[in-house]
mmCIF file of C-alpha atoms and ligand atoms in Angstrom:
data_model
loop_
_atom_site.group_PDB
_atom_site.id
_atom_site.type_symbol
_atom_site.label_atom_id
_atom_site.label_comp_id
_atom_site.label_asym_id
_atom_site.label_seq_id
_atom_site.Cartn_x
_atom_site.Cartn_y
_atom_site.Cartn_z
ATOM 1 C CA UNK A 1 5.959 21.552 5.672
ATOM 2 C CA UNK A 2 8.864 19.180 5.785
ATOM 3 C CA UNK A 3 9.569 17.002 2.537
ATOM 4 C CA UNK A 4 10.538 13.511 3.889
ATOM 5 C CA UNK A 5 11.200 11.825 0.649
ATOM 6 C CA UNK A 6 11.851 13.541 -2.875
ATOM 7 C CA UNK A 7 10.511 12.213 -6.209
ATOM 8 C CA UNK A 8 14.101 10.827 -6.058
ATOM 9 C CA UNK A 9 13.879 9.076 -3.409
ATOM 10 C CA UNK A 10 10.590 7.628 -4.149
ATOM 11 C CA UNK A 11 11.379 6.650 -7.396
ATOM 12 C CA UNK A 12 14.686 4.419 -6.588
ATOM 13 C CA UNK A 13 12.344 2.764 -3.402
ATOM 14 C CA UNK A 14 9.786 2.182 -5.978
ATOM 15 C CA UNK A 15 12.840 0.366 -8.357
ATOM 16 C CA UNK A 16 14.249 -1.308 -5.442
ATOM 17 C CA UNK A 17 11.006 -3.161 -4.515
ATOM 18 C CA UNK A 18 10.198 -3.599 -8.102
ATOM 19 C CA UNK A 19 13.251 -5.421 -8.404
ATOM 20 C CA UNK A 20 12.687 -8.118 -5.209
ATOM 21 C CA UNK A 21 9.221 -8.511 -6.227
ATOM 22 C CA UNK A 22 10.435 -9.046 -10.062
ATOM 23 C CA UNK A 23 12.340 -12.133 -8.723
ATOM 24 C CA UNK A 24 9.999 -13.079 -5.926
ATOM 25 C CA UNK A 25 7.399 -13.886 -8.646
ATOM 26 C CA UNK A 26 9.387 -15.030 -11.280
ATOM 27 C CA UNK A 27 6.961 -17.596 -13.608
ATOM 28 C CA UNK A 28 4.070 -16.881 -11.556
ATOM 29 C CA UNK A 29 0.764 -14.518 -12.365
ATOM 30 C CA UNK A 30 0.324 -12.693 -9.561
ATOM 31 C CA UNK A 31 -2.784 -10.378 -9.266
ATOM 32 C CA UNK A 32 -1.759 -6.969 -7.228
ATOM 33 C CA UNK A 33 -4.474 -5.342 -5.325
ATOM 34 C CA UNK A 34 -4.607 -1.882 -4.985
ATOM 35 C CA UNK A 35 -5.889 -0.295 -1.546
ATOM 36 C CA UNK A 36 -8.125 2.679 -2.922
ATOM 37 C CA UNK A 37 -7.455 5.537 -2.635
ATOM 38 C CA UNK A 38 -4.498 6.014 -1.400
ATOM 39 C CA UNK A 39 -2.490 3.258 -3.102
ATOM 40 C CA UNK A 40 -2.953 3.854 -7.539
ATOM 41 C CA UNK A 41 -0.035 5.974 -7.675
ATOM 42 C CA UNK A 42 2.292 3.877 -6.171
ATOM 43 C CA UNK A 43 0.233 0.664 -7.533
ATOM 44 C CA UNK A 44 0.564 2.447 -11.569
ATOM 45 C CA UNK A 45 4.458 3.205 -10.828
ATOM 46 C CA UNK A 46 4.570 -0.729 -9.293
ATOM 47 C CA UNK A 47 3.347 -2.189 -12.205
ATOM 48 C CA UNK A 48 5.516 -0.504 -14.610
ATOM 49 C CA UNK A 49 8.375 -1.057 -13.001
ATOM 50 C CA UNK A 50 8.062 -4.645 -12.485
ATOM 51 C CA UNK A 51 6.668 -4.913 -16.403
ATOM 52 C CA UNK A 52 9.679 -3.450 -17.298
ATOM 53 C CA UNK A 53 12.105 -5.835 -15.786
ATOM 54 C CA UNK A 54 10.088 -8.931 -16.684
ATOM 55 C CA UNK A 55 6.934 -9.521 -14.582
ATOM 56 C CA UNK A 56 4.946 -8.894 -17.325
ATOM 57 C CA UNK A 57 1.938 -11.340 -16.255
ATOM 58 C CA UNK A 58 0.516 -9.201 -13.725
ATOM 59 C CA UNK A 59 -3.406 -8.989 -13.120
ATOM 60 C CA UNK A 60 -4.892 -5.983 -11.521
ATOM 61 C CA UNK A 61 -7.850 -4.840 -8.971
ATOM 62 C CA UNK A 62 -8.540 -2.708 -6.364
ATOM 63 C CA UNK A 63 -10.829 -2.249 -3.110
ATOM 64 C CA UNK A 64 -12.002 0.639 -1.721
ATOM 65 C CA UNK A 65 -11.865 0.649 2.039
ATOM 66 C CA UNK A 66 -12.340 3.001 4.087
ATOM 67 C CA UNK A 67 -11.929 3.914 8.049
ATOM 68 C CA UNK A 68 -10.851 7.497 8.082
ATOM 69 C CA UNK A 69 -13.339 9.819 6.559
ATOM 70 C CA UNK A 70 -12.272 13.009 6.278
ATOM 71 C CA UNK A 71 -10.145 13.081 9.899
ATOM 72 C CA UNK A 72 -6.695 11.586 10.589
ATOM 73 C CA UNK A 73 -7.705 9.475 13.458
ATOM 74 C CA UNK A 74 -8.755 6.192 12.186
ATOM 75 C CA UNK A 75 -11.963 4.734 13.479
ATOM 76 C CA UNK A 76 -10.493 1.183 13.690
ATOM 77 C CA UNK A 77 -13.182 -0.027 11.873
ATOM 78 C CA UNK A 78 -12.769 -0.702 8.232
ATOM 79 C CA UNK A 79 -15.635 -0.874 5.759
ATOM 80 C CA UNK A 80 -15.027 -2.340 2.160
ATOM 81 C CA UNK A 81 -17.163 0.530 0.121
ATOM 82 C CA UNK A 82 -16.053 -1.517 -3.463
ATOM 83 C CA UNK A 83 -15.042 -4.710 -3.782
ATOM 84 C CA UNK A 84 -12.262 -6.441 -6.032
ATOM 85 C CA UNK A 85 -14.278 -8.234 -9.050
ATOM 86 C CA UNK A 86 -11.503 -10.805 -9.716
ATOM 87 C CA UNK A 87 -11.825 -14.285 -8.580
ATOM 88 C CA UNK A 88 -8.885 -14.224 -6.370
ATOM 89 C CA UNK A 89 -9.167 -17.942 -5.278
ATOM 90 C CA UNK A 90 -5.816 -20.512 -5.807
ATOM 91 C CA UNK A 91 -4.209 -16.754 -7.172
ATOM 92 C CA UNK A 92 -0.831 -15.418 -6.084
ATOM 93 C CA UNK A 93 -2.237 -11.945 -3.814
ATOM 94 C CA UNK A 94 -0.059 -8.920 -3.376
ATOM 95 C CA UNK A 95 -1.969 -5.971 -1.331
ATOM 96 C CA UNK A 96 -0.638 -2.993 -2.415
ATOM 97 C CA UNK A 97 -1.142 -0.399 0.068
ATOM 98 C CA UNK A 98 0.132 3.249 0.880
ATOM 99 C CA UNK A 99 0.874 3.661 4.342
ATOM 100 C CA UNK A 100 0.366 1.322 7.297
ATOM 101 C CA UNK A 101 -0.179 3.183 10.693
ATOM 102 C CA UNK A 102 -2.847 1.593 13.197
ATOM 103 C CA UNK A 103 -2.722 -1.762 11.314
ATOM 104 C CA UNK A 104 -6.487 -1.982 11.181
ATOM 105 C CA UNK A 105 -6.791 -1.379 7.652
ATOM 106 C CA UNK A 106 -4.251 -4.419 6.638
ATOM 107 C CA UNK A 107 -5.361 -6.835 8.812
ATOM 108 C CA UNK A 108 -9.310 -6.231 7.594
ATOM 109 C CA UNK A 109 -8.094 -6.496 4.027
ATOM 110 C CA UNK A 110 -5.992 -9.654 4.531
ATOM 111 C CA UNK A 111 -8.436 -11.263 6.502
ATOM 112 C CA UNK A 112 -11.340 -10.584 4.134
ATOM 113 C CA UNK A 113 -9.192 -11.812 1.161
ATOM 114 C CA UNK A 114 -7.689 -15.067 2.747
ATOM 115 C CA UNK A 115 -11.150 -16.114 2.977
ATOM 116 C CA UNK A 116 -11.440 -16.624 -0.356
ATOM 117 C CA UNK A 117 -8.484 -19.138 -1.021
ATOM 118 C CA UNK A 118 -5.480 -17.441 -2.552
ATOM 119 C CA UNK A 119 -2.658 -19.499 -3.354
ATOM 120 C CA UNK A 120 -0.393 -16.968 -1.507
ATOM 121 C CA UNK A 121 -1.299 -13.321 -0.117
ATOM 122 C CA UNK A 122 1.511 -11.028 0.817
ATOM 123 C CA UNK A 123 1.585 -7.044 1.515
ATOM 124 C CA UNK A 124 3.318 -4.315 0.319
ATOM 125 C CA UNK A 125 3.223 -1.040 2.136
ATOM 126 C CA UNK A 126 5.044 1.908 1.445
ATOM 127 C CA UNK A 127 4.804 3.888 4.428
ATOM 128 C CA UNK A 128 5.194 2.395 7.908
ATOM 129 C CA UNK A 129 4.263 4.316 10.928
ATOM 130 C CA UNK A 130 5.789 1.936 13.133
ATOM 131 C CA UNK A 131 5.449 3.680 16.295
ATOM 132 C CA UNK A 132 1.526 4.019 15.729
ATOM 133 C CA UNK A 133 0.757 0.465 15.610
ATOM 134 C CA UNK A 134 -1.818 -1.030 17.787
ATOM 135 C CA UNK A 135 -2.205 -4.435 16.104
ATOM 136 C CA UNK A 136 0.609 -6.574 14.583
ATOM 137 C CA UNK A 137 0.371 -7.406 11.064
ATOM 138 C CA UNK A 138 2.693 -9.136 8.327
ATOM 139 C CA UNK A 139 3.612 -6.721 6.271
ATOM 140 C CA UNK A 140 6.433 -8.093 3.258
ATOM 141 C CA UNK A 141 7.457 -5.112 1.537
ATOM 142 C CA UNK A 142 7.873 -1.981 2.845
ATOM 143 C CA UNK A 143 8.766 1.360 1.181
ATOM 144 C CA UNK A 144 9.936 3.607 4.021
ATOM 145 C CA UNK A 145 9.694 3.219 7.884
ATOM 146 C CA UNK A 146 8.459 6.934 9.329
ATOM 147 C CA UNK A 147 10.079 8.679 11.974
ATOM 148 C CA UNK A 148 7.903 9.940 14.627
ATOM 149 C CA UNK A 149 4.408 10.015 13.493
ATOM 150 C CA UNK A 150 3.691 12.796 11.028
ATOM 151 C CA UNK A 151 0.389 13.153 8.893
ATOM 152 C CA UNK A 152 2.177 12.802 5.882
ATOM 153 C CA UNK A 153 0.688 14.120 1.966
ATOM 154 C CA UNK A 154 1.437 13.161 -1.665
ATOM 155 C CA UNK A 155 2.401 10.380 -3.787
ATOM 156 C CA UNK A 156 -1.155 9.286 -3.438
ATOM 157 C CA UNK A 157 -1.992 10.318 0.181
ATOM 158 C CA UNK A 158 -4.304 12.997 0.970
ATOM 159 C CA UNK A 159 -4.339 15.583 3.292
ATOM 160 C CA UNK A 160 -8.025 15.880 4.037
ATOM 161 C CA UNK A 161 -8.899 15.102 0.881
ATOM 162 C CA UNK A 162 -6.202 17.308 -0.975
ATOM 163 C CA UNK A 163 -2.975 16.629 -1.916
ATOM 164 C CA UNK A 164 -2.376 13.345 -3.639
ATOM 165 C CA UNK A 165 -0.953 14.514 -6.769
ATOM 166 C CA UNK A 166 2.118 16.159 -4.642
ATOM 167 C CA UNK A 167 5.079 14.183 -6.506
ATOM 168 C CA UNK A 168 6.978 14.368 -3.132
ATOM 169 C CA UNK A 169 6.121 12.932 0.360
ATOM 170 C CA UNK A 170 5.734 16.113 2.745
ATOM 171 C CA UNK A 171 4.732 15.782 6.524
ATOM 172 C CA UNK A 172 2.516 18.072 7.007
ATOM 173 C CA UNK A 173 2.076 17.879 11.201
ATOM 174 C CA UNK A 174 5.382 16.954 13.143
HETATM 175 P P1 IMP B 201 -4.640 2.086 9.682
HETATM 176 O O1 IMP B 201 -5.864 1.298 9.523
HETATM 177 O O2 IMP B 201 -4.652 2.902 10.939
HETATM 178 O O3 IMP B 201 -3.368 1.268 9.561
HETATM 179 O O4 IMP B 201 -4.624 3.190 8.561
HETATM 180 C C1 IMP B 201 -4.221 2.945 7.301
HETATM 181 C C2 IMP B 201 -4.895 3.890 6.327
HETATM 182 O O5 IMP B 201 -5.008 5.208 6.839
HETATM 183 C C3 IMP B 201 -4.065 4.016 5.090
HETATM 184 O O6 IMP B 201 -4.579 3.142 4.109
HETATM 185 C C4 IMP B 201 -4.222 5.459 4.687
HETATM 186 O O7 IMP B 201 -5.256 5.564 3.737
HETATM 187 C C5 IMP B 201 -4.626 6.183 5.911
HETATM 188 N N1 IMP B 201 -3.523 6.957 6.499
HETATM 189 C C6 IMP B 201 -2.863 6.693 7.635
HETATM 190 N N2 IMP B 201 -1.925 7.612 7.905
HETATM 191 C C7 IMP B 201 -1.990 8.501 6.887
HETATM 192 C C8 IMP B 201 -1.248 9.715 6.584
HETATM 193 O O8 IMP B 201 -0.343 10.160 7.292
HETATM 194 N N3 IMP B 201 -1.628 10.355 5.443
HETATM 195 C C9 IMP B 201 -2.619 9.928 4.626
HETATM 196 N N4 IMP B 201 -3.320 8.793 4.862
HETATM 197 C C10 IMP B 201 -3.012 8.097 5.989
HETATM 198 MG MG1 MG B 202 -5.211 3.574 2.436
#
């Protein structure tokens, strides 16, 4: 099992992003929306960080989708299994989500959630699997782009349902 990106690592990326989403949403309330499961570490480090350099008006809620089960192939067809609660309309949207790969997931969560009238709805993921995309998607903010296209565990992302409290992100097939 390969390590791809130490707590180190993770943590500056995490900083970094915090930092162009800090300014990005300076004066406005944005509401960040976790993509369950994979996404509350990330989303809990997120929020900290950008509380901590001044974006301290930040509403939070998640949705549960899910497409996977307990495989790695995704079944392109998302289900939402728990839905935000917040009343998202005329709000300032960020998705934050863990890892983008097909692109099914994002584009059923954006579309679902533009329907509703947000003021503005952008995406943060912080795993790309660019070479396993089968559907564009805008994606704003991304952590790291992936090399190849590894199952990867940790930081939130489970390895058949295992896993997510790994600190580091390990790939666990090549
Ligand atoms: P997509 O719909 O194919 O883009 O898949 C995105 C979702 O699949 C993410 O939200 C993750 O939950 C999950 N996923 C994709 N690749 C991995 C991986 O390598 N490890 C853990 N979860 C993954
Ligand atoms: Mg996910």
């Amino acid at each position: 099992m390969k390590t791809l990106y130490s707590t180190t690592d993770i943590e500056k990326r995490v900083l970094e992003l915090a930092d162009t989403i800090t300014s990005d949403y300076r004066g406005k309330k944005p509401v960040f929306i976790g993509v369950l499961k994979g996404s509350f570490i990330l989303l809990a480090d997120l929020l900290r960080a950008v509380y901590t350099k001044g974006l301290t008006e930040v509403a939070v809620d998640f949705l549960t989708v899910s497409s996977y089960g307990l495989g790695t192939e995704s079944n392109r067809k998302p289900t939402v299994t728990h839905d935000v609660t917040t009343d998202i309309a005329g709000k300032d949207l960020l998705i934050v989500e863990d890892i983008v790969d097909t692109g099914y997931t994002l584009q059923f969560v954006q579309q679902l959630l533009k329907e509703r009238g947000p003021h503005s709805l952008k995406t943060l993921a912080f795993l790309d699997k660019i070479e396993r995309r089968e559907i564009e998607v805008p994606v704003e903010y991304i952590g790291f782009r992936l090399v190849g296209t590894p199952w990867v565990e940790g930081y939130g992302l489970d390895g058949g349902a295992f896993g997510r409290g790994r600190p580091e992100i390990v790939a666990k097939t090549p």
